[in-house]
Each structure stands twice: as C-alpha cells, then as structure tokens.
Short mmCIF file of C-alpha atoms in Angstrom, two decimals:
data_model
loop_
_atom_site.label_atom_id
_atom_site.label_comp_id
_atom_site.label_asym_id
_atom_site.label_seq_id
_atom_site.Cartn_x
_atom_site.Cartn_y
_atom_site.Cartn_z
CA UNK U 1 18.92 -42.54 10.95
CA UNK U 2 21.20 -45.53 11.32
CA UNK U 3 20.85 -48.16 14.13
CA UNK U 4 23.06 -50.18 13.60
CA UNK U 5 24.24 -53.37 15.94
CA UNK U 6 27.88 -55.67 15.31
CA UNK U 7 27.86 -58.92 14.08
CA UNK U 8 31.17 -59.98 15.62
CA UNK U 9 32.39 -61.46 12.47
CA UNK U 10 34.96 -60.78 9.95
CA UNK U 11 33.94 -62.02 6.34
CA UNK U 12 36.77 -62.71 3.42
CA UNK U 13 38.75 -59.48 1.74
CA UNK U 14 38.36 -56.97 5.28
CA UNK U 15 34.95 -56.90 4.84
CA UNK U 16 32.96 -56.14 8.60
CA UNK U 17 29.52 -56.76 9.14
CA UNK U 18 26.60 -54.99 11.51
CA UNK U 19 23.30 -55.69 11.54
CA UNK U 20 20.47 -52.42 10.62
CA UNK U 21 17.41 -52.17 12.29
CA UNK U 22 16.09 -49.75 10.11
CA UNK U 23 14.30 -50.71 6.89
CA UNK U 24 14.23 -47.12 5.76
CA UNK U 25 18.08 -46.74 6.16
CA UNK U 26 18.36 -49.96 4.70
CA UNK U 27 17.49 -48.45 1.42
CA UNK U 28 19.46 -44.94 2.15
CA UNK U 29 22.17 -47.30 2.56
CA UNK U 30 22.40 -49.12 -1.10
CA UNK U 31 22.51 -45.62 -2.28
CA UNK U 32 26.11 -45.87 -0.64
CA UNK U 33 28.79 -46.73 -3.18
CA UNK U 34 30.61 -48.06 0.49
CA UNK U 35 28.01 -50.07 1.85
CA UNK U 36 26.43 -53.17 0.17
CA UNK U 37 22.83 -54.53 1.74
CA UNK U 38 22.02 -58.02 1.83
CA UNK U 39 18.54 -58.52 3.50
CA UNK U 40 18.86 -56.61 6.97
CA UNK U 41 22.41 -56.86 6.61
CA UNK U 42 25.43 -54.49 5.87
CA UNK U 43 28.73 -55.02 4.75
CA UNK U 44 31.35 -51.97 5.82
CA UNK U 45 34.53 -52.37 3.21
CA UNK U 46 37.72 -51.05 3.23
CA UNK U 47 38.23 -51.40 7.40
CA UNK U 48 41.72 -51.41 9.11
CA UNK U 49 41.65 -55.10 10.56
CA UNK U 50 43.73 -53.15 13.22
CA UNK U 51 41.78 -50.64 14.23
CA UNK U 52 39.26 -53.05 14.86
CA UNK U 53 40.81 -55.46 17.08
CA UNK U 54 40.66 -54.77 20.77
CA UNK U 55 40.55 -55.98 24.16
CA UNK U 56 37.89 -54.08 26.00
CA UNK U 57 36.46 -56.67 27.78
CA UNK U 58 33.02 -55.52 27.65
CA UNK U 59 33.11 -56.34 23.16
CA UNK U 60 30.01 -58.81 21.97
CA UNK U 61 30.63 -61.59 19.15
CA UNK U 62 28.04 -63.30 17.71
CA UNK U 63 27.91 -64.85 13.74
CA UNK U 64 25.78 -64.83 11.29
CA UNK U 65 22.93 -66.97 10.89
CA UNK U 66 22.59 -70.09 8.34
CA UNK U 67 19.61 -68.06 6.19
CA UNK U 68 22.29 -65.00 5.98
CA UNK U 69 25.18 -67.91 4.78
CA UNK U 70 26.09 -67.71 1.26
CA UNK U 71 29.79 -68.67 -0.52
CA UNK U 72 30.56 -64.76 0.00
CA UNK U 73 29.92 -64.51 3.51
CA UNK U 74 31.85 -66.76 4.76
CA UNK U 75 34.46 -66.67 8.14
CA UNK U 76 38.51 -66.89 7.24
CA UNK U 77 39.09 -70.47 7.54
CA UNK U 78 38.40 -72.44 11.13
CA UNK U 79 39.96 -68.94 12.35
CA UNK U 80 36.71 -68.30 15.37
CA UNK U 81 35.87 -64.31 14.66
CA UNK U 82 37.24 -61.04 15.72
CA UNK U 83 36.28 -58.86 18.85
CA UNK U 84 34.14 -55.92 17.83
CA UNK U 85 33.78 -54.11 20.66
CA UNK U 86 31.32 -51.38 21.83
CA UNK U 87 33.01 -48.90 20.55
CA UNK U 88 32.19 -49.40 16.95
CA UNK U 89 34.26 -49.43 13.74
CA UNK U 90 36.36 -46.18 12.23
CA UNK U 91 35.19 -45.38 8.57
CA UNK U 92 36.40 -46.11 5.32
CA UNK U 93 38.91 -43.57 3.65
CA UNK U 94 37.15 -40.67 2.65
CA UNK U 95 36.28 -40.81 -1.26
CA UNK U 96 34.08 -38.61 -3.97
CA UNK U 97 31.50 -40.84 -2.98
CA UNK U 98 31.92 -41.76 0.64
CA UNK U 99 32.22 -38.34 2.92
CA UNK U 100 32.73 -38.45 6.81
CA UNK U 101 29.63 -38.36 8.91
CA UNK U 102 27.91 -36.83 11.76
CA UNK U 103 25.57 -36.75 14.41
CA UNK U 104 24.51 -34.57 17.72
CA UNK U 105 26.28 -37.73 20.26
CA UNK U 106 29.21 -38.93 17.48
CA UNK U 107 31.91 -37.29 14.96
CA UNK U 108 33.35 -39.12 12.50
CA UNK U 109 36.43 -38.45 10.52
CA UNK U 110 39.60 -40.01 8.24
CA UNK U 111 43.06 -40.10 8.47
CA UNK U 112 45.86 -41.26 6.31
CA UNK U 113 45.86 -45.25 6.11
CA UNK U 114 48.90 -45.32 7.71
CA UNK U 115 47.59 -44.15 11.22
CA UNK U 116 44.19 -44.32 12.69
CA UNK U 117 42.51 -42.19 15.51
CA UNK U 118 40.71 -44.25 18.19
CA UNK U 119 37.46 -44.41 16.82
CA UNK U 120 34.92 -42.02 19.21
CA UNK U 121 32.70 -44.59 20.74
CA UNK U 122 29.36 -45.38 19.69
CA UNK U 123 27.27 -47.36 22.22
CA UNK U 124 25.39 -49.92 20.43
CA UNK U 125 21.88 -49.20 19.67
CA UNK U 126 22.51 -45.18 18.97
CA UNK U 127 21.16 -44.02 16.13
CA UNK U 128 23.50 -41.89 13.60
CA UNK U 129 22.19 -39.15 11.38
CA UNK U 130 23.41 -38.74 8.26
CA UNK U 131 22.46 -35.36 8.39
CA UNK U 132 25.24 -32.60 9.67
CA UNK U 133 23.45 -30.14 10.04
CA UNK U 134 21.45 -28.06 12.81
CA UNK U 135 19.25 -25.82 14.54
CA UNK U 136 15.94 -24.11 12.09
CA UNK U 137 18.44 -25.31 8.93
CA UNK U 138 18.65 -28.91 10.15
CA UNK U 139 14.48 -29.57 10.87
CA UNK U 140 13.53 -27.37 6.92
CA UNK U 141 16.13 -30.26 5.67
CA UNK U 142 14.51 -33.25 8.11
CA UNK U 143 10.62 -31.64 6.20
CA UNK U 144 11.95 -31.71 2.83
CA UNK U 145 13.03 -35.17 3.05
CA UNK U 146 9.82 -35.99 5.09
CA UNK U 147 7.77 -34.55 1.62
CA UNK U 148 10.07 -35.86 -1.19
CA UNK U 149 7.29 -38.47 -2.04
CA UNK U 150 3.45 -38.14 -0.87
CA UNK U 151 2.02 -41.64 -1.03
CA UNK U 152 -2.20 -41.30 -1.82
CA UNK U 153 -3.74 -41.39 1.36
CA UNK U 154 -7.57 -40.92 0.89
CA UNK U 155 -9.98 -43.25 -0.10
CA UNK U 156 -13.36 -39.78 -0.21
CA UNK U 157 -13.60 -36.99 -1.24
CA UNK U 158 -14.96 -35.73 2.61
CA UNK U 159 -11.99 -37.28 3.98
CA UNK U 160 -10.07 -34.88 1.77
CA UNK U 161 -11.88 -32.37 2.34
CA UNK U 162 -11.40 -33.10 5.78
CA UNK U 163 -8.05 -33.29 5.66
CA UNK U 164 -8.30 -29.50 3.92
CA UNK U 165 -9.61 -27.98 6.66
CA UNK U 166 -7.54 -29.50 9.25
CA UNK U 167 -4.14 -27.79 7.70
CA UNK U 168 -5.46 -24.74 7.17
CA UNK U 169 -6.24 -24.31 3.84
CA UNK U 170 -10.36 -23.50 3.10
CA UNK U 171 -9.05 -21.27 -0.67
CA UNK U 172 -6.70 -21.47 -2.72
CA UNK U 173 -6.05 -19.78 -6.00
CA UNK U 174 -5.92 -22.13 -9.85
CA UNK U 175 -3.92 -21.59 -12.68
CA UNK U 176 -5.25 -23.58 -15.62
CA UNK U 177 -2.75 -24.55 -18.74
CA UNK U 178 -4.09 -26.02 -21.78
CA UNK U 179 -2.45 -28.65 -24.50
CA UNK U 180 -2.63 -26.86 -27.80
CA UNK U 181 0.42 -29.47 -29.14
CA UNK U 182 -0.13 -31.14 -32.65
CA UNK U 183 -0.38 -34.64 -31.29
CA UNK U 184 -4.21 -33.42 -30.19
CA UNK U 185 -5.35 -34.05 -33.55
CA UNK U 186 -4.15 -38.31 -33.34
CA UNK U 187 -4.46 -39.48 -29.75
CA UNK U 188 -8.71 -39.16 -29.52
CA UNK U 189 -8.46 -42.69 -32.05
CA UNK U 190 -10.16 -44.88 -29.41
CA UNK U 191 -11.51 -41.99 -26.46
CA UNK U 192 -12.81 -39.94 -29.62
CA UNK U 193 -13.95 -41.34 -32.33
CA UNK U 194 -10.98 -40.68 -34.26
CA UNK U 195 -11.10 -36.81 -34.04
CA UNK U 196 -9.31 -34.15 -32.89
CA UNK U 197 -9.24 -33.63 -29.55
CA UNK U 198 -9.98 -29.80 -29.66
CA UNK U 199 -12.92 -30.27 -32.30
CA UNK U 200 -15.17 -27.24 -31.59
CA UNK U 201 -19.04 -28.96 -32.08
CA UNK U 202 -21.82 -29.40 -30.79
CA UNK U 203 -20.83 -32.16 -28.49
CA UNK U 204 -18.31 -30.79 -25.37
CA UNK U 205 -14.44 -32.25 -26.77
CA UNK U 206 -12.56 -33.77 -23.82
CA UNK U 207 -10.94 -30.48 -23.38
CA UNK U 208 -14.50 -28.83 -22.58
CA UNK U 209 -15.78 -31.61 -20.73
CA UNK U 210 -12.26 -31.58 -18.48
CA UNK U 211 -12.84 -27.92 -17.96
CA UNK U 212 -16.40 -27.96 -16.68
CA UNK U 213 -16.10 -31.18 -14.06
CA UNK U 214 -12.65 -29.03 -12.64
CA UNK U 215 -15.24 -25.71 -12.79
CA UNK U 216 -17.38 -28.41 -10.16
CA UNK U 217 -15.13 -30.09 -8.46
CA UNK U 218 -12.21 -27.94 -7.85
CA UNK U 219 -13.21 -24.07 -8.25
CA UNK U 220 -15.39 -24.19 -4.40
CA UNK U 221 -11.42 -24.37 -3.27
CA UNK U 222 -10.83 -21.08 -5.68
CA UNK U 223 -10.07 -18.22 -3.29
CA UNK U 224 -11.57 -15.42 -6.08
CA UNK U 225 -12.93 -17.03 -8.89
CA UNK U 226 -10.09 -15.05 -10.92
CA UNK U 227 -8.23 -18.12 -12.91
CA UNK U 228 -5.38 -16.74 -15.02
CA UNK U 229 -5.01 -19.29 -17.68
CA UNK U 230 -2.59 -20.00 -20.89
CA UNK U 231 -2.75 -21.81 -23.74
CA UNK U 232 0.99 -23.84 -25.39
CA UNK U 233 1.98 -25.67 -27.98
CA UNK U 234 0.58 -23.84 -30.51
CA UNK U 235 2.90 -22.81 -33.92
CA UNK U 236 2.87 -19.56 -31.68
CA UNK U 237 4.63 -20.27 -28.60
CA UNK U 238 6.16 -24.47 -29.72
CA UNK U 239 7.59 -25.57 -26.39
CA UNK U 240 9.57 -21.84 -25.17
CA UNK U 241 6.63 -20.26 -24.78
CA UNK U 242 2.41 -19.96 -23.61
CA UNK U 243 -0.11 -17.69 -24.82
CA UNK U 244 -2.63 -15.77 -22.26
CA UNK U 245 -6.74 -16.40 -22.84
CA UNK U 246 -7.10 -12.78 -22.87
CA UNK U 247 -4.45 -10.36 -24.89
CA UNK U 248 -4.28 -8.07 -21.23
CA UNK U 249 -2.95 -10.70 -19.57
CA UNK U 250 -6.00 -10.54 -17.65
CA UNK U 251 -7.70 -14.12 -15.74
CA UNK U 252 -10.87 -15.49 -16.35
CA UNK U 253 -13.62 -14.78 -14.04
CA UNK U 254 -14.93 -18.10 -13.34
CA UNK U 255 -14.96 -21.21 -15.40
CA UNK U 256 -17.65 -20.18 -17.20
CA UNK U 257 -15.72 -17.62 -19.23
CA UNK U 258 -12.77 -20.19 -19.23
CA UNK U 259 -14.88 -22.55 -21.66
CA UNK U 260 -16.06 -19.39 -23.64
CA UNK U 261 -12.41 -18.00 -24.36
CA UNK U 262 -11.13 -21.62 -24.88
CA UNK U 263 -14.01 -22.03 -27.63
CA UNK U 264 -13.40 -19.13 -29.18
CA UNK U 265 -9.79 -19.06 -29.31
CA UNK U 266 -9.52 -22.43 -30.32
CA UNK U 267 -10.83 -22.16 -34.30
CA UNK U 268 -7.88 -19.66 -34.67
CA UNK U 269 -5.29 -21.78 -33.38
CA UNK U 270 -2.55 -24.20 -35.25
CA UNK U 271 -2.15 -26.73 -33.13
CA UNK U 272 2.20 -27.48 -33.12
CA UNK U 273 4.37 -28.52 -30.73
CA UNK U 274 7.16 -30.33 -29.28
CA UNK U 275 5.15 -31.03 -25.59
CA UNK U 276 7.38 -29.45 -23.10
CA UNK U 277 5.21 -28.42 -19.78
CA UNK U 278 8.28 -26.09 -18.84
CA UNK U 279 7.01 -22.63 -20.04
CA UNK U 280 3.63 -22.95 -17.87
CA UNK U 281 5.05 -24.15 -14.96
CA UNK U 282 7.74 -21.32 -14.88
CA UNK U 283 4.32 -19.09 -15.98
CA UNK U 284 2.99 -20.30 -12.83
CA UNK U 285 6.23 -19.85 -10.77
CA UNK U 286 6.33 -15.80 -11.71
CA UNK U 287 2.37 -16.09 -10.46
CA UNK U 288 3.22 -17.51 -6.72
CA UNK U 289 6.15 -14.93 -7.09
CA UNK U 290 3.66 -12.10 -7.50
CA UNK U 291 1.61 -13.49 -5.28
CA UNK U 292 3.24 -12.52 -2.36
CA UNK U 293 4.02 -16.56 -2.04
CA UNK U 294 0.46 -17.38 -1.76
CA UNK U 295 -0.38 -20.92 -2.14
CA UNK U 296 -1.23 -21.64 -5.86
CA UNK U 297 -2.42 -24.69 -7.66
CA UNK U 298 -1.45 -25.17 -10.92
CA UNK U 299 -3.83 -27.17 -13.55
CA UNK U 300 -2.26 -28.30 -16.42
CA UNK U 301 -4.48 -29.77 -19.28
CA UNK U 302 -2.59 -32.15 -21.72
CA UNK U 303 -2.92 -35.32 -24.19
CA UNK U 304 0.16 -36.36 -23.68
CA UNK U 305 4.01 -36.84 -22.56
CA UNK U 306 6.74 -34.60 -23.39
CA UNK U 307 8.28 -35.15 -26.56
CA UNK U 308 11.01 -37.47 -26.42
CA UNK U 309 13.22 -39.03 -29.86
CA UNK U 310 13.10 -42.45 -31.10
CA UNK U 311 16.92 -41.91 -30.62
CA UNK U 312 17.84 -40.81 -26.99
CA UNK U 313 18.39 -43.48 -25.13
CA UNK U 314 16.51 -44.76 -21.79
CA UNK U 315 19.54 -43.07 -19.33
CA UNK U 316 19.60 -39.97 -20.89
CA UNK U 317 16.64 -36.75 -21.78
CA UNK U 318 14.87 -35.08 -24.28
CA UNK U 319 15.82 -31.00 -24.35
CA UNK U 320 12.03 -31.07 -23.53
CA UNK U 321 12.27 -33.48 -20.56
CA UNK U 322 15.29 -31.27 -18.92
CA UNK U 323 13.33 -28.27 -19.28
CA UNK U 324 10.31 -29.63 -17.48
CA UNK U 325 11.84 -31.56 -14.86
CA UNK U 326 13.51 -28.38 -14.15
CA UNK U 327 10.82 -26.27 -14.23
CA UNK U 328 8.72 -28.66 -12.25
CA UNK U 329 12.26 -29.45 -9.35
CA UNK U 330 12.24 -25.40 -9.52
CA UNK U 331 8.66 -24.91 -8.81
CA UNK U 332 8.90 -27.16 -5.34
CA UNK U 333 10.58 -24.16 -4.07
CA UNK U 334 7.42 -21.91 -4.38
CA UNK U 335 4.28 -22.53 -3.14
CA UNK U 336 2.67 -24.29 -5.81
CA UNK U 337 1.09 -27.94 -6.28
CA UNK U 338 1.05 -28.80 -10.23
CA UNK U 339 -1.87 -31.27 -11.03
CA UNK U 340 -1.52 -32.97 -14.43
CA UNK U 341 -4.85 -34.00 -15.84
CA UNK U 342 -4.62 -36.87 -18.99
CA UNK U 343 -7.23 -36.89 -22.12
CA UNK U 344 -7.14 -38.77 -24.65
CA UNK U 345 -5.79 -41.81 -25.23
CA UNK U 346 -1.90 -41.87 -23.85
CA UNK U 347 0.64 -42.94 -23.16
CA UNK U 348 1.12 -41.86 -19.83
CA UNK U 349 3.23 -44.49 -18.74
CA UNK U 350 6.08 -41.90 -18.46
CA UNK U 351 4.11 -38.85 -16.39
CA UNK U 352 3.53 -41.98 -13.64
CA UNK U 353 6.97 -41.75 -13.03
CA UNK U 354 6.99 -38.22 -12.90
CA UNK U 355 4.37 -38.01 -10.30
CA UNK U 356 6.32 -40.84 -8.48
CA UNK U 357 10.09 -40.63 -9.02
CA UNK U 358 11.36 -36.31 -9.78
CA UNK U 359 14.47 -36.02 -8.10
CA UNK U 360 15.39 -33.26 -6.00
CA UNK U 361 12.98 -31.67 -5.26
CA UNK U 362 11.67 -29.65 -1.71
CA UNK U 363 8.63 -31.67 -1.43
CA UNK U 364 6.48 -33.91 -3.59
CA UNK U 365 4.42 -31.20 -5.76
CA UNK U 366 3.24 -33.08 -9.13
CA UNK U 367 0.41 -35.26 -9.12
CA UNK U 368 -0.74 -37.48 -12.38
CA UNK U 369 -4.77 -37.57 -12.76
CA UNK U 370 -5.89 -40.31 -15.69
CA UNK U 371 -9.21 -38.42 -16.67
CA UNK U 372 -10.36 -40.55 -19.41
CA UNK U 373 -9.48 -43.51 -17.59
CA UNK U 374 -11.83 -41.91 -14.89
CA UNK U 375 -14.60 -40.90 -17.21
CA UNK U 376 -14.67 -44.15 -19.25
CA UNK U 377 -15.63 -45.96 -15.87
CA UNK U 378 -18.73 -47.45 -15.96
CA UNK U 379 -20.26 -45.36 -12.78
CA UNK U 380 -22.63 -42.28 -12.66
CA UNK U 381 -21.64 -39.09 -14.09
CA UNK U 382 -21.92 -37.91 -9.95
CA UNK U 383 -19.87 -40.59 -9.50
CA UNK U 384 -16.88 -40.05 -12.08
CA UNK U 385 -17.39 -36.72 -10.94
CA UNK U 386 -16.17 -37.53 -7.09
CA UNK U 387 -13.90 -39.70 -8.17
CA UNK U 388 -11.77 -37.18 -10.22
CA UNK U 389 -11.80 -34.70 -7.40
CA UNK U 390 -10.48 -36.96 -5.01
CA UNK U 391 -7.84 -38.67 -7.57
CA UNK U 392 -6.54 -34.70 -8.31
CA UNK U 393 -7.01 -33.30 -4.89
CA UNK U 394 -5.86 -36.33 -2.92
CA UNK U 395 -2.03 -35.21 -2.56
CA UNK U 396 -3.06 -31.15 -1.65
CA UNK U 397 -3.60 -31.26 1.96
CA UNK U 398 -0.18 -32.71 2.33
CA UNK U 399 1.37 -30.94 -0.15
CA UNK U 400 -0.11 -27.20 1.69
CA UNK U 401 1.07 -28.64 4.85
CA UNK U 402 5.01 -29.18 3.58
CA UNK U 403 4.91 -25.43 1.67
CA UNK U 404 3.91 -23.93 5.57
CA UNK U 405 6.63 -26.46 7.44
CA UNK U 406 8.95 -25.72 4.47
CA UNK U 407 8.62 -22.23 5.36
CA UNK U 408 7.75 -21.69 1.28
CA UNK U 409 4.12 -19.63 1.81
CA UNK U 410 4.38 -15.73 2.17
CA UNK U 411 7.83 -16.06 0.80
CA UNK U 412 9.22 -13.91 -1.62
CA UNK U 413 12.53 -15.19 -3.66
CA UNK U 414 13.11 -12.94 -6.71
CA UNK U 415 14.43 -15.09 -8.28
CA UNK U 416 11.31 -16.40 -10.95
CA UNK U 417 11.88 -15.63 -14.23
CA UNK U 418 9.78 -12.96 -15.55
CA UNK U 419 6.91 -14.66 -17.71
CA UNK U 420 5.01 -12.09 -20.15
CA UNK U 421 2.57 -14.46 -21.60
CA UNK U 422 2.12 -13.84 -26.18
CA UNK U 423 -1.45 -12.52 -26.60
CA UNK U 424 -4.04 -14.73 -27.49
CA UNK U 425 -3.97 -16.20 -31.39
CA UNK U 426 -6.47 -14.07 -33.89
CA UNK U 427 -8.52 -15.53 -36.96
CA UNK U 428 -6.32 -15.42 -40.39
CA UNK U 429 -8.84 -13.13 -42.07
CA UNK U 430 -8.27 -10.41 -38.96
CA UNK U 431 -4.65 -10.12 -39.71
CA UNK U 432 -4.12 -7.00 -41.97
CA UNK U 433 -2.24 -6.60 -45.25
CA UNK U 434 1.10 -5.39 -43.62
CA UNK U 435 1.41 -8.58 -41.28
CA UNK U 436 0.21 -10.88 -44.59
CA UNK U 437 3.16 -9.42 -46.24
CA UNK U 438 5.97 -9.09 -43.45
CA UNK U 439 4.81 -13.22 -43.07
CA UNK U 440 4.94 -13.90 -46.69
CA UNK U 441 8.72 -11.73 -46.61
CA UNK U 442 9.99 -13.44 -43.93
CA UNK U 443 8.53 -17.29 -44.33
CA UNK U 444 10.56 -16.55 -48.40
CA UNK U 445 14.15 -15.33 -46.56
CA UNK U 446 14.03 -18.37 -44.14
CA UNK U 447 15.56 -21.49 -45.18
CA UNK U 448 13.90 -24.65 -46.12
CA UNK U 449 15.41 -26.29 -43.35
CA UNK U 450 11.48 -25.50 -41.20
CA UNK U 451 10.33 -27.32 -44.04
CA UNK U 452 12.58 -31.21 -43.76
CA UNK U 453 11.37 -31.08 -40.11
CA UNK U 454 8.94 -33.47 -38.77
CA UNK U 455 5.46 -31.60 -39.18
CA UNK U 456 4.14 -33.42 -35.64
CA UNK U 457 7.35 -33.33 -33.10
CA UNK U 458 9.12 -30.35 -35.24
CA UNK U 459 12.67 -31.72 -34.01
CA UNK U 460 13.41 -34.98 -36.23
CA UNK U 461 13.64 -34.61 -39.94
CA UNK U 462 11.44 -36.24 -41.97
CA UNK U 463 12.55 -39.80 -42.90
CA UNK U 464 8.97 -41.91 -43.38
CA UNK U 465 6.72 -40.94 -46.08
CA UNK U 466 2.99 -42.52 -46.18
CA UNK U 467 0.79 -43.41 -49.23
CA UNK U 468 -0.92 -40.03 -49.67
CA UNK U 469 2.72 -38.32 -50.39
CA UNK U 470 2.83 -36.66 -47.01
CA UNK U 471 6.13 -37.31 -45.08
CA UNK U 472 6.90 -37.53 -40.62
CA UNK U 473 9.82 -38.43 -38.84
CA UNK U 474 9.68 -42.33 -38.06
CA UNK U 475 9.29 -42.22 -34.61
CA UNK U 476 5.81 -39.81 -35.13
CA UNK U 477 4.87 -42.05 -38.35
CA UNK U 478 4.62 -45.41 -36.22
CA UNK U 479 2.64 -44.35 -33.89
CA UNK U 480 -0.76 -43.19 -36.04
CA UNK U 481 -3.34 -44.74 -37.99
CA UNK U 482 -4.44 -41.67 -39.95
CA UNK U 483 -1.97 -39.16 -41.72
CA UNK U 484 -1.69 -36.05 -39.53
CA UNK U 485 -2.06 -33.93 -42.46
CA UNK U 486 -4.43 -35.09 -44.13
CA UNK U 487 -6.22 -37.35 -42.17
CA UNK U 488 -6.99 -40.19 -45.11
CA UNK U 489 -5.99 -43.89 -43.60
CA UNK U 490 -2.08 -45.22 -43.98
CA UNK U 491 -2.04 -47.92 -46.43
CA UNK U 492 1.44 -47.58 -46.30
CA UNK U 493 4.51 -46.60 -45.16
CA UNK U 494 7.76 -46.10 -47.10
CA UNK U 495 11.10 -45.27 -45.31
CA UNK U 496 13.43 -42.44 -46.59
CA UNK U 497 17.33 -42.64 -46.16
CA UNK U 498 19.39 -39.77 -47.37
#
C-alpha cells in the first residue's frame, strides 16, 4: 500500500516529487525502475508537464526542505513551483517493467504520449494498493506477502510451546534427512578432532548427538512417532536421489530406531557428492502429498552448504543450488516446514542467506540452526538442549499459521513428484558374485572420464596434486589440510595445467 503526498515542486528533467509516508512502501518502490527514492521522497519520472498543470483552485503547493536539497533536486531557475492538484498525477507510460496498477478506489491506465486523459481523482492520503486482485484471491495473495519473511520472535521455549498451542498445532509429523557427502570427512577438523563426522565409535559423533537431541526436543511434537528417514549424497544417490533407512521404505518407530538404523547403515556407505538438498526436500513433499496435506516438519542434518564451483560467478547458481532453491520454493506450496541443522565446521554463510533471502515463496518455510555453535557454548547440557529446541522451533508457530491461512492444510495438488527411494546400502561382503561381476564389467565398459573428476565434489576436473600423489580440483584442494583420500597431512600442492 502506498500513501503519497505531493510536495508541489517540479524538478529538472521533467521529474516530480511526492512524499511517501509509508516506510514499507519505500522498500517496494526501490524495486520499480520508474521510481527513484531518496529518504522518504519518491520521484516519478516521465510525467507530462502539460497534464499536471491545472487551474484547480484546491491545489496544494509546497517545496522540498533543505534536508532533501541537493545538486540533483533543484527548482528550475527562479521559476516558482507549479501547482499540483489533489487530483494527482497520471502514471508513466507503460513499459515491460512498468505496468498500470489499480485499487478499489481508483484505476490507472496509459495511452499514447500525444494525448493523456484527465487523471482519475485521488485524494491526498488515499492508500493505493499495488495488488489488482480482489475477493478471496486477494486475501490469499496478501497472506502470502505477509509470510514471505518470518522473523525470530521468541526468547524462550515456553513462549514457543504456548504459541504452538495458540496456533492450533499440538502435534505434527517429522521427516529426517541425513547428509552423507564426502565433505563430512574433513569438516570435523575443528569441531570433531579432525575425524570424519560420520565416524562410528565408542563416543557419539555429531550426527548421533544431533539425532539424540532432536529426539528429546522435537519428538514430543510428533503425532504418531513414525519418522520417515532418508540419506543422500552417498555414492548410490549423489545429488539426484535419496535412500530410505529401511528396504521396504517404512518409517522408523521413534528416534531410538533412527539411531540404531543410522549406526547400522553408516559403515556400509561410501561418501560421495555433490551436495544438493533438492532430492530430500522433494521426498518430503511427496510424503506430505500422500498424507492428504497434513502438516510436516522436515529436519535435515548436514555438514555444509550446497556445492558451488569456484568458476561460478556471484550472479550465477550452480546446478545444485538451482535445484535446491527450486525444491524449497515448490515446497512452500505445501504444509511443510524445513529445518536445516548444521553440524561440523561449516562454512554456513550461504545457508544463512537461504534462511532469509529465498525468493518467490508462498511463505518463509526454511530455518537454519547452527548445531555446532549452540553445543559449543559454555552451558550445561540441559541449557544447550533447550537453546537448540528454541532455535529449531522458533518459526514453526508462524509457519503453521501461514500454511493454515494460505489454505495449504488438507490440500492435495496432484502435482508432487513421485519419489521412490533407493534401498539402504548393504555391506560389500553381502553382495553376490553376480552383482560383483556385473559391477566390474560395467566399470570396465565406462569411459575413463569419471576417474578424471574430483573425488570430493565429483563435478570439477582434477587440477591440483598433493605431495602424497592424490589429486582433487583446485577449489576443493585449497580448503582441506589433510588429503581426503589417504588422510595424510598436506605438505605441498601442485597446480596442474592441461
């Protein structure tokens, strides 16, 4: 909504100034090519001088204050400012980026520059809506805009729990996704004593800790204690598919079974990549669709951000980034909240951007929680668990409210992608002789191109060699201190040119 008030002055180059009293509208106006904003003053170019000069006796004149004056904001010579009537101004000529807008009280339209019709009357202070929709569609669009960005509003877990009850959400359904990409082997350098984040031993690894704490804090909000669990990023799924924790695709019964399955599956895995959250988000959307539109929460535990090549410019997206963004945007059409729990050393800069700046969504459905940062605080275990629960559940009450107001609950679109997860990986020793021979023949028939790919990101070619003789791409090799193949400390790096 825009509230405009004419300042009564004509500026150079046929530009006219209006005072905008709505700060929110100023932010929107900055995105319009035909609007220039300085402070709370809006400048509309391309108006016809002839059409604004009027003898209407009710005209209001004014001037720009000294605070708004500059070399670009001057009256034309000593000529007194023209009269600007309460009838307002006609809009700029329509272009590809400048379309007419309408409201319930007024309608703007443009004709040729040679003849402009008498402008529709607009009283000073009238709110002009940029939304041309009406009825239920209008209210849905307004709700969508309302929930495009959801801030963190709570400071205690009790406040979140109370807000969940007030929003009508007493229980939900959890879905779990685990990251098995290659980067887990070195992103524990600081936070896990230079060990793989998936190392199974006497002491729990970061993924086991995260699963346990999620079970304590989020399980009470799960309705039936049935948790579909998926893995992604290993050598069988890469950035294209997911595998289920059970061969029959059944959910786990409680987080105790989730932990048991994780410990059983992880030793059988071969970590790979690249990293994309798209497949696990698509799998969650399919579950929501098949449930008849019930509200779900997808919790993704991962060690790093989406794969991005060093050759990708700042204004471009990698294939994995594009897929992830597309899947998260599509998920906003369903009653699904996504919580990304970050374990390991990161980096997490891009994930923070994902949380706040994902575009074109029905509602803000994505929340990032830095598990490592919370667990490294100098607090008691119970205080850390409470802090994690607060961070994870912070946006859930408003996200549920948004899904309800947008009419997403109970809705079945029929357009969700049907996902068939792969079975969980099995130990190599259990594979049959036929399977081994088939794999061997298949590998022999494949071209050697795959062996030239970086073993870390599986995207770029190998162009950096370590002192131990193993090679990666320059992007991945510059970020590790131990060889990702043999785990020896890197003492030298040699750039390869072809």
